[in-house]
Structures are given as structure tokens and as C-alpha cells.
Amino acid sequence: MIVLEGVSKDFVMKGRVVQALKNVNMCIDDGDFVVIVGKSGSGKSTLLHILGGLLSADSGKYLVDGVDVFSYSAKQLAMFRANTIGFVFQQFYLVPYLSVYENIKLPLVYGKHLEHEAQIMSYLQVLQLDLWKQHLPHQLSGGQKQRVCIIRALMNRPKLLLCDEPTGALDHQSAQQIMQLLKVLNRSGMTIVLVTHDLRYKSLGNRLFRVDNGMVCECKI
């Protein structure tokens, strides 16, 4: 279970304080598919980065199975990200000089779970990328790159998959394929948090949150 209690985060921009998040309280159960919507600049990406251990808060608690992530040392936080969180971003962040297969294997350097080659090939086959495993990122379509990113995010068997606008750079057909893949992963038991500004996907999960001016509230789907 994931719990945020009274989480607030401020940034200083051009000499003035901007409240990115204001006293956020939310609970995410294991196996949830949470969709977070909000306009650009509303604070939704800040919320996702806090959930991923990429940002600390100015106040509040972030509990994962009862342990406050904000109390971790830098080393503990790095291990938390490597072993608990999978990240899928709008920007693919693929290493341009590494093949598809080599990009996918990168998380295994840092994580405690070691996937066998057979498992990696299984992911590639399911996502129709097995014939592309030796290709470089510039030889792939946007949809193919995003599928590579999702496989990479799964390598350490994350407890929580965080997706920040994963379809923002894709055409409609590729976006639909990625969203269907996320639904399949959720049905297998994975907890997913999806941030999007596209209201077409607001009913994709089983829970919906809206971020507006740094405040977070749960909405009916």
C-alpha cells in the first residue's frame, strides 16, 4: 500500500515561491490502476516524481508498506527506485548507441532481480519487437521505442509502474496499443499510476485523481 500524508512541495521560480503541491493526501492500494489528470503546470508531474523517489517533499510523509520513503538515505533511495519503481516517460531516454536488447538490459546493472535472456526474449516476442532486438533506437518508430521503454521498466519486476504522459509523442494507433498494454499489465497484478492531460484516458483505470493548482482530489470515473 502507498500512502501520501500532508505532502507539500514548493519551488522558487524567478524569485517567487510557487506551490507545486499543497497538503496532498492519497492512498493507492496494491493492484490499483490510478489515472491522474490535470492541465500543464498543475503539479501532476511533481506528484509522480515524488512517488518515484525523484523528488523529496518539503513536508509530509510518503509511506510504502508502512515505511516512510522520505526517511531514506541517498543509498536507500537509489535502491528503492531500482527495486520498487518502474518508469515510463514521454521522452524515451533510450541510449542512442545501444541496441534495443542492450537498452532493455540496463536496469539489471542496478536492480536485485535478474531476468534470464529467455524472459527478455519473451517480452520482445509478445510486444512484436523480437526482430528488432539488434536495431538502434533511431531505427524504430515512436510506438516501438515506447514498447522498448516499457519492457525496460519491467526488468526489475517493479511493485509500482509510473507512466508520465507515455503516449504524448505517439500517433493515435500507437497510443491505443500502449494503453492496452498497460491494462494487460494491471490485470496481471501490477500497480500502475498514469499521468496524462488527455481526458480520453480518464476512465482507463479503476481510480481517477485530478490535480488542480497543486491540490489533489479523487473523482468518480
mmCIF file of C-alpha atoms in Angstrom:
data_model
loop_
_atom_site.group_PDB
_atom_site.id
_atom_site.type_symbol
_atom_site.label_atom_id
_atom_site.label_comp_id
_atom_site.label_asym_id
_atom_site.label_seq_id
_atom_site.Cartn_x
_atom_site.Cartn_y
_atom_site.Cartn_z
ATOM 1 C CA MET A 1 0.000 0.000 0.000
ATOM 2 C CA ILE A 2 1.172 3.512 -0.869
ATOM 3 C CA VAL A 3 0.113 6.480 1.267
ATOM 4 C CA LEU A 4 0.826 10.191 0.971
ATOM 5 C CA GLU A 5 0.084 12.209 4.111
ATOM 6 C CA GLY A 6 0.123 16.012 4.025
ATOM 7 C CA VAL A 7 2.677 16.192 1.214
ATOM 8 C CA SER A 8 3.595 19.705 0.056
ATOM 9 C CA LYS A 9 6.264 20.868 -2.364
ATOM 10 C CA ASP A 10 7.382 24.398 -3.246
ATOM 11 C CA PHE A 11 9.699 25.671 -5.948
ATOM 12 C CA VAL A 12 11.363 29.057 -6.257
ATOM 13 C CA MET A 13 10.912 30.430 -9.775
ATOM 14 C CA LYS A 14 12.137 33.872 -10.818
ATOM 15 C CA GLY A 15 12.394 34.978 -7.229
ATOM 16 C CA ARG A 16 8.934 33.885 -6.130
ATOM 17 C CA VAL A 17 7.691 30.768 -4.354
ATOM 18 C CA VAL A 18 5.393 28.510 -6.376
ATOM 19 C CA GLN A 19 3.375 25.865 -4.506
ATOM 20 C CA ALA A 20 3.536 22.815 -6.757
ATOM 21 C CA LEU A 21 1.688 20.543 -4.300
ATOM 22 C CA LYS A 22 -0.471 21.584 -1.354
ATOM 23 C CA ASN A 23 -1.154 19.169 1.523
ATOM 24 C CA VAL A 24 -1.719 16.116 -0.662
ATOM 25 C CA ASN A 25 -3.356 13.076 0.937
ATOM 26 C CA MET A 26 -3.917 9.939 -1.117
ATOM 27 C CA CYS A 27 -3.839 6.173 -0.783
ATOM 28 C CA ILE A 28 -3.036 3.680 -3.544
ATOM 29 C CA ASP A 29 -3.814 0.027 -2.949
ATOM 30 C CA ASP A 30 -1.809 -2.836 -4.412
ATOM 31 C CA GLY A 31 -3.174 -3.654 -7.865
ATOM 32 C CA ASP A 32 -4.776 -0.253 -8.457
ATOM 33 C CA PHE A 33 -4.644 1.444 -11.847
ATOM 34 C CA VAL A 34 -4.617 5.140 -10.964
ATOM 35 C CA VAL A 35 -5.083 7.797 -13.628
ATOM 36 C CA ILE A 36 -4.001 11.330 -12.694
ATOM 37 C CA VAL A 37 -5.239 14.158 -14.904
ATOM 38 C CA GLY A 38 -4.565 17.872 -14.867
ATOM 39 C CA LYS A 39 -3.512 20.783 -17.009
ATOM 40 C CA SER A 40 0.105 21.557 -17.777
ATOM 41 C CA GLY A 41 1.703 23.112 -14.686
ATOM 42 C CA SER A 42 -0.967 21.784 -12.322
ATOM 43 C CA GLY A 43 1.530 19.732 -10.285
ATOM 44 C CA LYS A 44 0.791 16.250 -11.618
ATOM 45 C CA SER A 45 4.347 15.545 -12.801
ATOM 46 C CA THR A 46 5.725 16.788 -9.476
ATOM 47 C CA LEU A 47 3.409 14.313 -7.752
ATOM 48 C CA LEU A 48 4.642 11.487 -9.978
ATOM 49 C CA HIS A 49 8.279 12.379 -9.369
ATOM 50 C CA ILE A 50 7.699 12.279 -5.615
ATOM 51 C CA LEU A 51 6.065 8.852 -5.938
ATOM 52 C CA GLY A 52 9.107 7.721 -7.907
ATOM 53 C CA GLY A 53 11.591 8.951 -5.326
ATOM 54 C CA LEU A 54 13.000 11.503 -7.767
ATOM 55 C CA LEU A 55 11.910 14.471 -5.636
ATOM 56 C CA SER A 56 11.636 14.995 -1.904
ATOM 57 C CA ALA A 57 8.775 16.961 -0.352
ATOM 58 C CA ASP A 58 9.003 19.993 1.897
ATOM 59 C CA SER A 59 6.584 18.412 4.362
ATOM 60 C CA GLY A 60 4.504 15.293 4.861
ATOM 61 C CA LYS A 61 5.084 11.542 4.641
ATOM 62 C CA TYR A 62 5.372 9.070 1.757
ATOM 63 C CA LEU A 63 4.695 5.577 3.092
ATOM 64 C CA VAL A 64 5.266 2.370 1.135
ATOM 65 C CA ASP A 65 4.097 -0.648 3.125
ATOM 66 C CA GLY A 66 4.356 1.470 6.259
ATOM 67 C CA VAL A 67 7.912 2.762 5.715
ATOM 68 C CA ASP A 68 8.452 6.487 5.111
ATOM 69 C CA VAL A 69 10.441 6.894 1.892
ATOM 70 C CA PHE A 70 11.370 10.453 2.927
ATOM 71 C CA SER A 71 13.433 8.973 5.765
ATOM 72 C CA TYR A 72 15.720 7.030 3.391
ATOM 73 C CA SER A 73 19.390 7.845 2.932
ATOM 74 C CA ALA A 74 20.611 8.603 -0.586
ATOM 75 C CA LYS A 75 21.782 4.988 -0.974
ATOM 76 C CA GLN A 76 18.478 3.585 0.305
ATOM 77 C CA LEU A 77 16.569 5.888 -2.018
ATOM 78 C CA ALA A 78 18.580 4.714 -5.018
ATOM 79 C CA MET A 79 17.848 1.095 -4.111
ATOM 80 C CA PHE A 80 14.164 1.933 -3.636
ATOM 81 C CA ARG A 81 13.992 3.363 -7.161
ATOM 82 C CA ALA A 82 15.909 0.447 -8.645
ATOM 83 C CA ASN A 83 13.955 -2.332 -6.947
ATOM 84 C CA THR A 84 10.463 -0.919 -6.414
ATOM 85 C CA ILE A 85 9.723 1.566 -9.215
ATOM 86 C CA GLY A 86 9.446 1.228 -12.980
ATOM 87 C CA PHE A 87 9.471 4.454 -15.002
ATOM 88 C CA VAL A 88 7.901 5.109 -18.404
ATOM 89 C CA PHE A 89 8.258 8.682 -19.677
ATOM 90 C CA GLN A 90 7.046 10.633 -22.692
ATOM 91 C CA GLN A 91 10.692 11.147 -23.647
ATOM 92 C CA PHE A 92 12.039 7.678 -24.276
ATOM 93 C CA TYR A 93 15.527 8.158 -22.760
ATOM 94 C CA LEU A 94 16.982 5.316 -24.815
ATOM 95 C CA VAL A 95 20.765 5.251 -25.139
ATOM 96 C CA PRO A 96 21.270 6.014 -28.842
ATOM 97 C CA TYR A 97 24.371 3.871 -29.375
ATOM 98 C CA LEU A 98 22.927 0.774 -27.635
ATOM 99 C CA SER A 99 20.707 -1.786 -29.327
ATOM 100 C CA VAL A 100 17.125 -2.485 -28.254
ATOM 101 C CA TYR A 101 18.317 -5.542 -26.329
ATOM 102 C CA GLU A 102 21.150 -3.616 -24.615
ATOM 103 C CA ASN A 103 18.818 -0.761 -23.628
ATOM 104 C CA ILE A 104 16.414 -3.243 -22.068
ATOM 105 C CA LYS A 105 19.169 -4.873 -20.004
ATOM 106 C CA LEU A 106 20.394 -1.594 -18.479
ATOM 107 C CA PRO A 107 18.285 -1.770 -15.258
ATOM 108 C CA LEU A 108 19.775 -5.165 -14.419
ATOM 109 C CA VAL A 109 23.046 -3.431 -13.551
ATOM 110 C CA TYR A 110 21.343 -1.720 -10.586
ATOM 111 C CA GLY A 111 18.490 -3.998 -9.542
ATOM 112 C CA LYS A 112 18.408 -7.062 -7.338
ATOM 113 C CA HIS A 113 16.249 -9.132 -9.719
ATOM 114 C CA LEU A 114 17.995 -10.794 -12.614
ATOM 115 C CA GLU A 115 15.893 -11.689 -15.618
ATOM 116 C CA HIS A 116 17.117 -14.523 -17.844
ATOM 117 C CA GLU A 117 17.587 -13.961 -21.555
ATOM 118 C CA ALA A 118 14.583 -16.194 -22.210
ATOM 119 C CA GLN A 119 12.358 -13.811 -20.240
ATOM 120 C CA ILE A 120 13.632 -10.784 -22.127
ATOM 121 C CA MET A 121 13.003 -12.542 -25.416
ATOM 122 C CA SER A 122 9.507 -13.439 -24.232
ATOM 123 C CA TYR A 123 8.737 -9.743 -23.657
ATOM 124 C CA LEU A 124 10.163 -8.871 -27.063
ATOM 125 C CA GLN A 125 8.062 -11.515 -28.790
ATOM 126 C CA VAL A 126 4.839 -10.557 -27.019
ATOM 127 C CA LEU A 127 5.355 -6.904 -27.972
ATOM 128 C CA GLN A 128 6.432 -7.817 -31.521
ATOM 129 C CA LEU A 129 9.957 -6.485 -31.106
ATOM 130 C CA ASP A 130 11.982 -9.691 -31.336
ATOM 131 C CA LEU A 131 13.059 -8.954 -34.921
ATOM 132 C CA TRP A 132 14.244 -5.522 -33.821
ATOM 133 C CA LYS A 133 16.391 -6.504 -30.835
ATOM 134 C CA GLN A 134 19.698 -5.578 -32.521
ATOM 135 C CA HIS A 135 18.393 -2.324 -34.013
ATOM 136 C CA LEU A 136 19.372 1.092 -32.668
ATOM 137 C CA PRO A 137 16.734 3.496 -31.311
ATOM 138 C CA HIS A 138 16.838 5.792 -34.360
ATOM 139 C CA GLN A 139 15.709 2.848 -36.494
ATOM 140 C CA LEU A 140 12.451 2.421 -34.512
ATOM 141 C CA SER A 141 9.071 4.105 -34.731
ATOM 142 C CA GLY A 142 7.742 6.086 -31.771
ATOM 143 C CA GLY A 143 5.443 3.251 -30.750
ATOM 144 C CA GLN A 144 8.281 0.740 -30.901
ATOM 145 C CA LYS A 145 10.501 2.980 -28.776
ATOM 146 C CA GLN A 146 7.790 3.270 -26.130
ATOM 147 C CA ARG A 147 7.336 -0.512 -26.049
ATOM 148 C CA VAL A 148 11.087 -0.874 -25.518
ATOM 149 C CA CYS A 149 10.809 1.582 -22.625
ATOM 150 C CA ILE A 150 8.006 -0.435 -21.048
ATOM 151 C CA ILE A 151 9.999 -3.681 -21.281
ATOM 152 C CA ARG A 152 12.992 -1.895 -19.747
ATOM 153 C CA ALA A 153 10.784 -0.657 -16.902
ATOM 154 C CA LEU A 154 9.653 -4.234 -16.193
ATOM 155 C CA MET A 155 13.120 -5.750 -15.907
ATOM 156 C CA ASN A 156 13.363 -5.458 -12.111
ATOM 157 C CA ARG A 157 9.771 -6.582 -11.554
ATOM 158 C CA PRO A 158 8.674 -3.249 -10.051
ATOM 159 C CA LYS A 159 5.987 -3.019 -7.417
ATOM 160 C CA LEU A 160 4.826 0.257 -8.959
ATOM 161 C CA LEU A 161 4.880 1.326 -12.614
ATOM 162 C CA LEU A 162 4.837 5.118 -13.088
ATOM 163 C CA CYS A 163 3.886 6.459 -16.505
ATOM 164 C CA ASP A 164 4.346 10.167 -17.250
ATOM 165 C CA GLU A 165 2.463 11.112 -20.456
ATOM 166 C CA PRO A 166 3.622 7.865 -22.149
ATOM 167 C CA THR A 167 1.564 8.483 -25.300
ATOM 168 C CA GLY A 168 2.213 12.211 -25.708
ATOM 169 C CA ALA A 169 4.679 11.703 -28.571
ATOM 170 C CA LEU A 170 2.770 8.908 -30.307
ATOM 171 C CA ASP A 171 0.194 8.700 -33.064
ATOM 172 C CA HIS A 172 -3.321 7.592 -32.111
ATOM 173 C CA GLN A 173 -2.898 3.944 -33.093
ATOM 174 C CA SER A 174 0.400 3.557 -31.235
ATOM 175 C CA ALA A 175 -1.089 5.333 -28.207
ATOM 176 C CA GLN A 176 -4.011 2.908 -28.121
ATOM 177 C CA GLN A 177 -1.628 -0.059 -28.246
ATOM 178 C CA ILE A 178 0.398 1.307 -25.324
ATOM 179 C CA MET A 179 -2.726 1.901 -23.237
ATOM 180 C CA GLN A 180 -3.993 -1.607 -23.922
ATOM 181 C CA LEU A 181 -0.613 -2.968 -22.854
ATOM 182 C CA LEU A 182 -0.850 -1.056 -19.564
ATOM 183 C CA LYS A 183 -4.279 -2.580 -18.941
ATOM 184 C CA VAL A 184 -2.865 -6.063 -19.513
ATOM 185 C CA LEU A 185 -0.030 -5.391 -17.074
ATOM 186 C CA ASN A 186 -2.517 -4.153 -14.484
ATOM 187 C CA ARG A 187 -4.686 -7.246 -14.881
ATOM 188 C CA SER A 188 -1.572 -9.316 -14.137
ATOM 189 C CA GLY A 189 -1.414 -7.598 -10.728
ATOM 190 C CA MET A 190 0.906 -4.646 -11.311
ATOM 191 C CA THR A 191 0.085 -1.331 -9.629
ATOM 192 C CA ILE A 192 0.117 1.466 -12.206
ATOM 193 C CA VAL A 193 -0.018 5.247 -11.903
ATOM 194 C CA LEU A 194 -0.591 7.066 -15.193
ATOM 195 C CA VAL A 195 -0.267 10.841 -15.518
ATOM 196 C CA THR A 196 -1.950 12.361 -18.558
ATOM 197 C CA HIS A 197 -3.506 15.591 -19.763
ATOM 198 C CA ASP A 198 -5.579 13.614 -22.303
ATOM 199 C CA LEU A 199 -9.086 13.198 -20.878
ATOM 200 C CA ARG A 200 -9.791 10.373 -23.322
ATOM 201 C CA TYR A 201 -7.912 8.093 -20.931
ATOM 202 C CA LYS A 202 -9.534 9.203 -17.669
ATOM 203 C CA SER A 203 -11.606 6.008 -17.423
ATOM 204 C CA LEU A 204 -8.741 3.679 -18.320
ATOM 205 C CA GLY A 205 -8.021 2.724 -14.709
ATOM 206 C CA ASN A 206 -10.119 1.880 -11.688
ATOM 207 C CA ARG A 207 -9.379 5.194 -9.903
ATOM 208 C CA LEU A 208 -9.162 8.783 -11.095
ATOM 209 C CA PHE A 209 -7.458 11.744 -9.438
ATOM 210 C CA ARG A 210 -7.440 15.345 -10.623
ATOM 211 C CA VAL A 211 -4.624 17.793 -9.870
ATOM 212 C CA ASP A 212 -5.549 21.462 -9.972
ATOM 213 C CA ASN A 213 -3.233 24.229 -8.810
ATOM 214 C CA GLY A 214 -1.283 21.823 -6.601
ATOM 215 C CA MET A 215 -4.317 20.261 -4.938
ATOM 216 C CA VAL A 216 -5.271 16.630 -5.489
ATOM 217 C CA CYS A 217 -8.756 15.164 -5.227
ATOM 218 C CA GLU A 218 -10.238 11.804 -6.196
ATOM 219 C CA CYS A 219 -13.060 11.878 -8.744
ATOM 220 C CA LYS A 220 -15.750 9.475 -9.815
ATOM 221 C CA ILE A 221 -14.983 7.654 -13.062
#
